[in-house]
Structure formats: structure tokens, C-alpha cells
CSV table of C-alpha atoms and ligand atoms in Angstrom, one decimal:
chain,number,residue,atom,x,y,z
A,1,MET,CA,129.4,166.3,71.8
A,2,ALA,CA,128.9,167.5,75.4
A,3,ASP,CA,130.2,164.2,76.7
A,4,SER,CA,133.5,164.4,74.6
A,5,ALA,CA,134.1,167.9,75.9
A,6,ALA,CA,133.4,166.7,79.4
A,7,LYS,CA,135.8,163.8,78.9
A,8,ARG,CA,138.6,166.1,78.0
A,9,GLU,CA,137.9,168.2,81.0
A,10,VAL,CA,137.8,165.2,83.4
A,11,GLU,CA,141.1,164.2,81.9
A,12,ASN,CA,142.7,167.5,82.6
A,13,ASP,CA,141.2,167.7,86.1
A,14,SER,CA,142.3,164.2,87.1
A,15,ASP,CA,145.8,164.4,85.7
A,16,GLU,CA,147.3,165.2,89.0
A,17,LEU,CA,145.4,162.5,90.9
A,18,SER,CA,145.9,159.8,88.3
A,19,GLY,CA,148.8,159.5,86.0
A,20,LYS,CA,151.7,161.7,86.8
A,21,ASN,CA,151.7,162.4,90.4
A,22,LYS,CA,150.4,159.3,92.1
A,23,ARG,CA,149.3,159.4,95.7
A,24,VAL,CA,148.2,156.8,98.2
A,25,LYS,CA,145.4,157.5,100.5
A,26,VAL,CA,145.9,156.3,104.1
A,27,ASP,CA,142.8,156.4,106.2
A,28,LYS,CA,142.9,155.2,109.7
A,29,GLU,CA,139.2,155.2,110.6
A,30,ASN,CA,139.5,154.4,114.3
A,31,GLY,CA,142.2,156.9,115.1
A,32,GLY,CA,140.4,159.5,113.1
A,33,GLU,CA,143.7,160.0,111.3
A,34,SER,CA,143.6,160.6,107.6
A,35,LYS,CA,146.2,161.8,105.2
A,36,GLN,CA,147.4,161.9,101.6
A,37,GLU,CA,150.9,160.7,101.1
A,38,SER,CA,153.2,160.6,98.2
A,39,GLU,CA,153.6,157.1,97.0
A,40,PRO,CA,156.3,155.4,99.1
A,41,GLY,CA,156.5,152.3,97.0
A,42,ASN,CA,154.3,149.4,96.6
A,43,VAL,CA,152.3,149.1,99.8
A,44,LEU,CA,150.6,146.0,98.5
A,45,SER,CA,153.8,144.0,97.9
A,46,GLY,CA,153.5,142.3,101.3
A,47,PHE,CA,149.8,141.6,100.9
A,48,GLN,CA,148.9,138.1,102.1
A,49,LEU,CA,145.7,136.8,100.5
A,50,SER,CA,143.2,134.9,102.7
A,51,ALA,CA,140.2,134.7,100.4
A,52,VAL,CA,138.5,136.0,97.3
A,53,LEU,CA,135.3,137.5,98.6
A,54,SER,CA,133.7,138.0,95.2
A,55,ASP,CA,134.6,138.6,91.6
A,56,SER,CA,132.9,139.4,88.4
A,57,ALA,CA,134.1,138.7,84.9
A,58,ARG,CA,131.5,141.1,83.5
A,59,GLU,CA,132.4,143.9,85.8
A,60,LYS,CA,136.1,143.0,85.6
A,61,ASN,CA,136.7,143.4,89.3
A,62,ILE,CA,137.7,141.2,92.3
A,63,PHE,CA,137.3,141.8,96.0
A,64,ILE,CA,140.0,140.2,98.1
A,65,HIS,CA,140.4,139.7,101.9
A,66,GLY,CA,143.9,139.4,103.3
A,67,LYS,CA,146.5,140.9,105.6
A,68,LEU,CA,148.7,143.9,105.1
A,69,ALA,CA,151.5,144.1,107.7
A,70,ASP,CA,149.5,142.0,110.1
A,71,GLN,CA,146.3,144.1,109.8
A,72,GLU,CA,143.1,142.8,108.2
A,73,ALA,CA,142.6,144.3,104.8
A,74,VAL,CA,140.2,144.3,101.9
A,75,VAL,CA,141.6,145.1,98.4
A,76,ILE,CA,139.4,145.8,95.4
A,77,LEU,CA,140.9,145.5,92.0
A,78,GLU,CA,139.0,146.8,89.0
A,79,LYS,CA,139.9,147.2,85.3
A,80,THR,CA,139.0,150.7,84.1
A,81,PRO,CA,137.0,151.6,81.0
A,82,ILE,CA,138.8,152.1,77.7
A,83,ARG,CA,138.8,155.8,76.8
A,84,GLU,CA,138.1,157.0,73.3
A,85,GLU,CA,141.0,159.5,73.4
A,86,CYS,CA,143.5,156.7,74.1
A,87,LEU,CA,142.5,154.6,71.1
A,88,ALA,CA,145.1,156.1,68.7
A,89,GLU,CA,147.9,155.2,71.2
A,90,ILE,CA,146.4,151.8,71.9
A,91,PHE,CA,146.4,151.0,68.2
A,92,SER,CA,149.8,152.4,67.4
A,93,GLY,CA,151.8,151.6,70.6
A,94,SER,CA,150.7,148.1,71.5
A,95,ARG,CA,152.1,144.6,70.9
A,96,LEU,CA,149.6,142.5,69.1
A,97,THR,CA,149.7,138.7,69.0
A,98,LEU,CA,147.3,136.7,66.8
A,99,GLU,CA,145.3,134.1,68.7
A,100,MET,CA,143.1,132.7,65.9
A,101,LYS,CA,141.9,133.5,62.4
A,102,ASN,CA,138.9,132.0,60.7
A,103,ASP,CA,137.4,133.5,57.6
A,104,ILE,CA,136.6,137.2,58.3
A,105,TYR,CA,137.0,136.6,62.1
A,106,SER,CA,140.2,137.0,64.1
A,107,THR,CA,141.1,137.5,67.8
A,108,TYR,CA,144.3,138.9,69.3
A,109,ARG,CA,146.0,139.5,72.5
A,110,LEU,CA,146.9,143.2,72.7
A,111,GLN,CA,149.5,144.4,75.2
A,112,ALA,CA,148.8,148.1,75.7
A,113,PRO,CA,151.5,150.6,76.8
A,114,LEU,CA,151.9,150.4,80.6
A,115,HIS,CA,150.2,153.7,81.4
A,116,LEU,CA,147.1,152.6,79.6
A,117,ASN,CA,146.9,149.3,81.4
A,118,GLU,CA,146.2,150.5,85.0
A,119,ILE,CA,144.0,148.7,87.5
A,120,LYS,CA,142.0,150.9,89.9
A,121,THR,CA,142.8,149.7,93.4
A,122,THR,CA,140.9,150.4,96.6
A,123,VAL,CA,142.4,149.4,99.9
A,124,VAL,CA,140.5,149.3,103.2
A,125,CYS,CA,143.0,148.8,106.1
A,126,PRO,CA,142.5,148.0,108.9
A,127,ALA,CA,139.3,146.4,107.7
A,128,THR,CA,136.6,145.3,110.2
A,129,GLU,CA,134.7,142.0,110.0
A,130,LYS,CA,131.8,144.0,108.7
A,131,HIS,CA,133.8,145.3,105.8
A,132,VAL,CA,134.8,141.7,104.9
A,133,LYS,CA,131.1,140.7,105.0
A,134,LYS,CA,130.0,143.7,103.0
A,135,TYR,CA,132.2,142.6,100.0
A,136,LEU,CA,131.4,138.9,100.3
A,137,ARG,CA,129.1,137.6,97.6
A,138,GLN,CA,125.9,136.5,99.3
A,139,GLU,CA,122.3,136.0,98.6
A,140,SER,CA,120.1,139.0,99.4
A,141,PHE,CA,116.6,139.2,101.0
A,142,LEU,CA,114.1,142.0,100.7
A,143,VAL,CA,113.1,143.4,104.1
A,144,GLU,CA,109.8,145.2,104.7
A,145,GLU,CA,110.3,147.8,107.4
A,146,THR,CA,107.5,149.8,109.0
A,147,PHE,CA,108.4,152.9,111.0
A,148,GLU,CA,107.9,150.8,114.2
A,149,ASP,CA,110.3,148.2,112.9
A,150,TYR,CA,112.8,151.1,112.2
A,151,GLN,CA,112.5,152.3,115.8
A,152,SER,CA,112.5,148.9,117.5
A,153,ILE,CA,114.8,146.8,115.3
A,154,THR,CA,116.8,148.9,112.8
A,155,LEU,CA,117.7,152.0,114.9
A,156,PRO,CA,119.1,150.1,117.9
A,157,TYR,CA,121.1,147.9,115.5
A,158,ILE,CA,122.6,150.8,113.5
A,159,GLN,CA,123.4,152.8,116.6
A,160,GLU,CA,125.5,149.8,117.8
A,161,GLN,CA,126.8,148.3,114.6
A,162,SER,CA,127.3,150.8,111.8
A,163,PHE,CA,130.5,151.6,110.1
A,164,SER,CA,132.5,154.6,111.4
A,165,VAL,CA,131.8,157.8,109.5
A,166,GLN,CA,135.2,159.3,110.5
A,167,TRP,CA,136.1,159.4,106.8
A,168,VAL,CA,133.1,161.8,106.3
A,169,TYR,CA,134.2,164.1,109.1
A,170,ASN,CA,137.7,164.1,107.7
A,171,ILE,CA,136.3,165.4,104.4
A,172,LEU,CA,134.0,168.0,106.1
A,173,GLU,CA,136.9,169.2,108.2
A,174,LYS,CA,139.3,169.2,105.2
A,175,LYS,CA,141.6,166.6,106.8
A,176,ALA,CA,141.3,164.4,103.8
A,177,GLU,CA,140.4,164.7,100.1
A,178,ALA,CA,140.3,168.5,100.3
A,179,GLU,CA,141.9,168.9,96.9
A,180,ARG,CA,139.2,166.7,95.4
A,181,ILE,CA,136.2,168.9,96.4
A,182,VAL,CA,134.2,169.9,93.3
A,183,PHE,CA,131.8,172.2,95.1
A,184,GLU,CA,131.1,173.4,98.6
A,185,ASP,CA,128.4,175.3,100.3
A,186,PRO,CA,129.7,176.1,103.8
A,187,ASP,CA,126.3,176.9,105.4
A,188,PRO,CA,126.1,174.8,108.6
A,189,ASP,CA,122.4,174.0,108.2
A,190,VAL,CA,121.8,173.6,104.5
A,191,GLY,CA,125.3,173.3,103.1
A,192,PHE,CA,127.2,170.3,101.8
A,193,VAL,CA,130.5,169.2,100.2
A,194,LEU,CA,130.4,167.6,96.7
A,195,LEU,CA,133.3,165.4,95.7
A,196,PRO,CA,134.1,162.4,93.6
A,197,ASP,CA,133.1,159.1,95.2
A,198,PHE,CA,136.0,156.8,95.8
A,199,LYS,CA,134.6,154.3,93.3
A,200,TRP,CA,135.2,156.8,90.5
A,201,ASP,CA,138.7,157.3,89.0
A,202,GLN,CA,137.6,160.5,87.3
A,203,LYS,CA,139.1,159.6,84.0
A,204,GLN,CA,135.9,159.5,82.0
A,205,VAL,CA,132.4,160.9,82.6
A,206,GLU,CA,130.7,157.6,81.4
A,207,ASP,CA,130.9,156.3,85.0
A,208,LEU,CA,130.7,159.7,86.8
A,209,TYR,CA,130.1,159.2,90.5
A,210,LEU,CA,130.0,162.0,93.0
A,211,ILE,CA,128.7,162.2,96.5
A,212,ALA,CA,127.3,165.2,98.4
A,213,LEU,CA,127.9,165.0,102.2
A,214,VAL,CA,125.8,167.3,104.3
A,215,ASN,CA,127.5,169.6,106.7
A,216,LYS,CA,125.0,169.1,109.4
A,217,ARG,CA,125.7,166.2,111.7
A,218,GLY,CA,123.1,163.9,113.3
A,219,ILE,CA,121.0,163.3,110.2
A,220,SER,CA,121.7,159.6,109.6
A,221,CYS,CA,119.4,158.5,106.8
A,222,LEU,CA,116.1,158.8,104.9
A,223,ARG,CA,114.2,157.9,108.1
A,224,ASP,CA,115.4,161.1,109.8
A,225,LEU,CA,114.2,163.4,107.1
A,226,THR,CA,111.1,165.7,107.6
A,227,SER,CA,109.9,168.9,105.8
A,228,ASP,CA,112.4,170.7,108.1
A,229,HIS,CA,115.2,169.4,105.8
A,230,LEU,CA,113.6,170.5,102.5
A,231,GLU,CA,115.7,173.6,102.1
A,232,MET,CA,118.9,171.5,102.6
A,233,LEU,CA,117.7,168.8,100.1
A,234,GLN,CA,116.7,171.4,97.5
A,235,ASN,CA,120.0,173.1,98.0
A,236,ILE,CA,121.9,169.9,97.3
A,237,PHE,CA,119.6,169.1,94.3
A,238,HIS,CA,120.0,172.5,92.6
A,239,LYS,CA,123.6,173.4,93.5
A,240,GLY,CA,124.9,169.8,92.9
A,241,LYS,CA,123.4,169.7,89.4
A,242,GLU,CA,124.8,173.2,88.6
A,243,ALA,CA,128.3,172.3,89.9
A,244,ILE,CA,128.3,169.1,87.8
A,245,LEU,CA,127.2,171.1,84.7
A,246,GLN,CA,130.0,173.6,85.2
A,247,ARG,CA,132.7,171.1,85.9
A,248,TYR,CA,131.9,168.1,83.7
A,249,ASN,CA,129.5,169.7,81.2
A,250,LEU,CA,126.8,167.1,82.1
A,251,PRO,CA,123.3,168.5,82.2
A,252,ALA,CA,120.8,167.4,84.9
A,253,SER,CA,119.0,165.2,82.3
A,254,LYS,CA,122.1,163.0,82.3
A,255,LEU,CA,122.2,162.5,86.1
A,256,ARG,CA,120.7,160.0,88.5
A,257,ILE,CA,120.5,161.7,91.9
A,258,TYR,CA,119.5,159.5,94.8
A,259,LEU,CA,119.9,158.4,98.4
A,260,HIS,CA,120.4,154.8,99.6
A,261,TYR,CA,118.2,153.1,102.1
A,262,GLN,CA,119.8,151.4,103.9
A,263,PRO,CA,123.1,153.2,103.4
A,264,SER,CA,126.4,151.8,104.6
A,265,TYR,CA,127.4,155.0,106.3
A,266,TYR,CA,124.8,156.8,108.5
A,267,HIS,CA,125.7,160.4,107.8
A,268,LEU,CA,123.3,161.8,105.3
A,269,HIS,CA,124.7,161.9,101.7
A,270,VAL,CA,123.4,162.0,98.2
A,271,HIS,CA,124.7,160.0,95.2
A,272,PHE,CA,125.2,161.6,91.8
A,273,THR,CA,125.8,159.1,89.1
A,274,LYS,CA,125.6,159.3,85.3
A,275,LEU,CA,122.4,158.0,83.8
A,276,GLY,CA,123.3,154.9,81.9
A,277,TYR,CA,126.1,153.9,84.2
A,278,ASP,CA,124.9,150.8,86.2
A,279,ALA,CA,126.4,152.0,89.5
A,280,PRO,CA,126.4,149.5,92.4
A,281,GLY,CA,123.3,150.1,94.5
A,282,CYS,CA,121.3,152.1,91.9
A,283,GLY,CA,118.5,149.5,91.7
A,284,VAL,CA,114.9,150.3,92.7
A,285,GLU,CA,115.2,148.2,95.9
A,286,ARG,CA,117.8,150.5,97.3
A,287,ALA,CA,117.9,153.9,95.6
A,288,HIS,CA,115.4,156.7,96.3
A,289,LEU,CA,115.5,159.6,93.8
A,290,LEU,CA,116.2,162.9,95.5
A,291,ALA,CA,113.5,164.5,93.4
A,292,ASP,CA,110.9,162.0,94.8
A,293,VAL,CA,112.2,162.4,98.3
A,294,ILE,CA,111.7,166.2,98.0
A,295,GLN,CA,108.2,165.8,96.6
A,296,ASN,CA,107.2,163.2,99.2
A,297,LEU,CA,108.2,165.5,102.0
A,298,GLN,CA,106.4,168.4,100.4
A,299,SER,CA,103.2,166.4,100.3
A,300,ASP,CA,103.6,164.9,103.8
A,301,PRO,CA,106.2,166.4,106.2
A,302,GLU,CA,106.4,163.1,108.1
A,303,TYR,CA,106.4,160.9,105.0
A,304,TYR,CA,109.5,158.9,106.0
A,305,LYS,CA,108.2,158.5,109.6
A,306,THR,CA,104.9,156.8,108.4
A,307,ARG,CA,105.8,154.7,105.4
A,308,THR,CA,106.9,151.2,105.1
A,309,LEU,CA,110.2,151.0,103.3
A,310,TYR,CA,111.7,148.1,101.5
A,311,PHE,CA,115.4,147.3,101.2
A,312,PRO,CA,117.7,144.3,100.5
A,313,LEU,CA,120.0,142.8,103.1
A,314,ARG,CA,122.6,140.2,102.6
A,315,ALA,CA,122.3,136.7,104.1
A,316,ASP,CA,124.8,137.2,107.0
A,317,ASN,CA,123.9,140.9,107.7
A,318,GLY,CA,123.2,141.2,111.4
A,319,LEU,CA,120.2,143.4,110.8
A,320,LEU,CA,118.6,140.6,108.8
A,321,GLY,CA,119.1,138.3,111.8
A,322,LYS,CA,117.3,140.9,114.0
A,323,PHE,CA,114.3,141.0,111.6
A,324,LYS,CA,114.2,137.2,111.7
A,325,GLU,CA,114.4,137.2,115.5
A,326,ALA,CA,111.5,139.7,115.7
A,327,GLY,CA,109.4,137.5,113.4
A,328,ARG,CA,109.4,140.1,110.7
A,329,LEU,CA,110.8,137.8,108.0
B,401,GTA,N1,135.3,160.0,98.4
B,401,GTA,O1,136.7,157.5,101.9
B,401,GTA,C1,135.9,157.7,101.0
B,401,GTA,C2,134.7,156.9,100.9
B,401,GTA,N2,134.2,155.8,101.6
B,401,GTA,C3,134.8,155.1,102.7
B,401,GTA,C4,133.0,155.5,101.0
B,401,GTA,N3,132.8,156.3,100.0
B,401,GTA,C5,133.8,157.2,99.9
B,401,GTA,N4,133.9,158.2,99.0
B,401,GTA,C6,135.0,159.0,99.2
B,401,GTA,N5,136.0,158.8,100.2
B,401,GTA,O2,129.3,155.4,97.2
B,401,GTA,C7,131.6,156.3,99.1
B,401,GTA,C8,131.2,154.9,98.7
B,401,GTA,C9,129.7,155.0,98.5
B,401,GTA,C10,129.3,156.2,99.4
B,401,GTA,C11,128.5,155.7,100.6
B,401,GTA,O3,130.5,156.7,99.9
B,401,GTA,O4,131.8,154.5,97.5
B,401,GTA,P1,126.3,154.3,101.1
B,401,GTA,O5,126.4,154.7,102.5
B,401,GTA,O6,125.0,154.4,100.5
B,401,GTA,O7,127.0,152.9,101.0
B,401,GTA,O8,127.3,155.3,100.2
B,401,GTA,P2,127.1,151.8,99.9
B,401,GTA,O9,126.6,152.4,98.6
B,401,GTA,O10,126.6,150.6,100.3
B,401,GTA,O11,128.7,151.7,99.8
B,401,GTA,P3,129.5,151.1,98.7
B,401,GTA,O12,130.9,151.1,99.3
B,401,GTA,O13,129.3,151.8,97.5
B,401,GTA,O14,129.0,149.5,98.5
B,401,GTA,C12,128.1,149.1,97.6
B,401,GTA,C13,128.6,148.0,96.7
B,401,GTA,O15,129.4,148.6,95.7
B,401,GTA,C14,129.5,147.1,97.4
B,401,GTA,O16,128.9,146.0,98.1
B,401,GTA,C15,130.3,146.5,96.3
B,401,GTA,O17,129.6,145.5,95.6
B,401,GTA,C16,130.4,147.7,95.4
B,401,GTA,N6,131.7,148.5,95.6
B,401,GTA,C17,132.1,149.1,96.7
B,401,GTA,N7,133.3,149.7,96.5
B,401,GTA,C18,133.7,149.4,95.2
B,401,GTA,C19,134.8,149.7,94.5
B,401,GTA,N8,135.9,150.5,95.0
B,401,GTA,N9,134.9,149.3,93.2
B,401,GTA,C20,133.9,148.6,92.7
B,401,GTA,N10,132.7,148.3,93.3
B,401,GTA,C21,132.7,148.6,94.6
């Protein structure tokens, strides 16, 4: 019941961003430039494919590497979930072709009306080599990291090699995605911005995905957290849940709220996903529940500076190479 109400609400909220008034996000990380533009045409028409990085029949997505106007690009295409409120139109407004019939069983090819047949498309351009590797299907290895390993291996690596967080600063400074903000607490120390993750098309709550970006700069990840950050973490926990209840009618009991270790982007942020949605990176080897993080810091202010942490790294991740060189793997 609550979910259906929320679905309708999401539909209303996302109308402007999805169907009627399409926009294309242009994000030039290196120049720090970021803007929303009215769609000028098909920016992908000149895309030159170099390689399929990975694809999944089950998840119905494909990650592609190629070139867009001579710049390296990664394009992600993903079929979106079928929404209950579209069923009537799908049944009445589609072309149906019988493929086979056998006893009580039959299969068809159904061509839905165009507007119900969209593919969510994410473009990273210009993409760095690291972006290309990130999306390449690879074997993963679990790394065991003591705090000493963090200081001597991980920290120097991420200080040199991590992805730009210019997109985060653009959001915090309202230079990008300002109209997508769901909730904001402007306090410079404990405040944050809550907005839809770019993996979520906001059309249905079943795959709800929001991120809370902290206002305070210089907190890179779980390892930086001490009891000094408890007020900020509790603030995100409570106000984030409340904002999601107000906007999407989803209670806290339906949410998975967590941090990644290692994250891809080293500016502290918290993931809010719907329980039951198998979001990428929500497994136990990478996701740390915010509720646990808070309790750990309450019982030991230096918890994340003393514990061994475990996380997966892909085969050609440079950090994995550093752990191997140090004889830690
Ligand atoms: N609103 O500009 C942005 C933006 N960027 C650049 C990243 N995010 C953004 N959100 C907004 N605007 O959840 C989001 C990311 C991610 C979070 C950063 O910020 O979507 P993280 O630092 O812990 O990094 O979180 P993480 O989780 O590794 O990043 P990401 O991109 O989610 O990658 C994890 C895996 O998810 C990928 O390896 C890939 O398998 C899968 N994936 C990534 N993007 C997509 C996609 N668009 N569709 C489907 N699957 C995807």
C-alpha cells in the first residue's frame, strides 16, 4: 500500500526529469564545469564503439567503451523495470506477435509504445583509463587491510590515484543537480545533501537509491571516522530516513543505509537503497551499515583506526598490485 502511494509520488516528482522534458547532463570533471542542458539532439549518434566492457542478461545492462567526438567515453545502457501503473497501457497499446504456442503455453514478442520502451543511459565523457577498468568485468580478490596497511599502502595510493570528486563539489555548490536535491542540512560541520544517485531513474521506489554527501570536506572514507564524527553520522541517519519517509513514503524498516569501503569517490557519502533491491556494491564484503558504524564508534572512538578491514578489489586494480608488492596478498 505504502509502496504504491510512493510509486505514484515518484512518478509525479520525476516527470520533469524523465519523460516530458528530457535533459542531458554534461559533466566535465577536469575543468570542474558542470551543467544541465536541454537536449540538443542525439549526442550518442557519433559514438564509436571500441569494446564491450561487461554485460549481463540477468541485469539487462551493458557497459561499453568507445569514443565520442574523439574523447574516450563509457556508456552504460540499462533496461528499466516494468512499472505496475504502465501495465494497462502495455496491454492495450502494444503490438503482439505470437512466437510459439504449445498446449497451455505460449510466448510472444510485445512491442510496447515508444515512451514505455526507454533505456536508461549513463555517459561518462571524457572517461579516464580508471573509469574503463572500473566497468570492465574482472575477477575480484578479497584484501585484508590493517590500519598500518591503510597508512603505508592504501592512503598513498588513493591520494595519487583516486577519481576526481569534482562532481561532488558541483552538487554541494549547487552547480549541478540542484533541482534533484531531496533534502539538505546546510550546517557546515554536520550537514549534508541528500539526492538521487545517478544509478536511479526515480521512476519506481523498488530500486530506490539516494546518496547523502557530507558538506564537510576532507573526510575521505570510513578510515577517517572517529567519535568526533558521530553527530554528523547520526544527523545523516535520522534526517535522511525522515526525508525519505516524507518524499517517498518509505519507512526506515525498508531502507539499507550504508557506506562503501573502499568507495570509488573519496568524499564521505552514505548510500540509501531500498531493502530487497540488489544494488551494486551492497554485499557484506563492501557495505558497512551506518547503524553499525555509529555503534562501533560509540563503543570505541578509534574503531576504524584499529581494526582490520576487508574489501574486494578487481584483478587489474592498481591498489591490488600495491598489496601484492608489499607481500600482503
Ligand atoms: N547523483 O554525478 C553523479 C554521480 N557520480 C559520478 C557517481 N554517483 C553519482 N551520483 C549522482 N551524480 O552510487 C554515485 C554512484 C555511486 C556513488 C558513489 O555516487 O552511482 P562509491 O564511491 O561507493 O562508488 O559511491 P561505487 O559504488 O563503486 O560506484 P559505482 O559507480 O556505483 O560502481 C559500482 C558498480 O555499480 C560498478 O562497478 C558497476 O558494476 C555498477 N554501476 C555503476 N554505474 C551503473 C549504472 N549507471 N547502471 C548500472 N550499474 C552501474
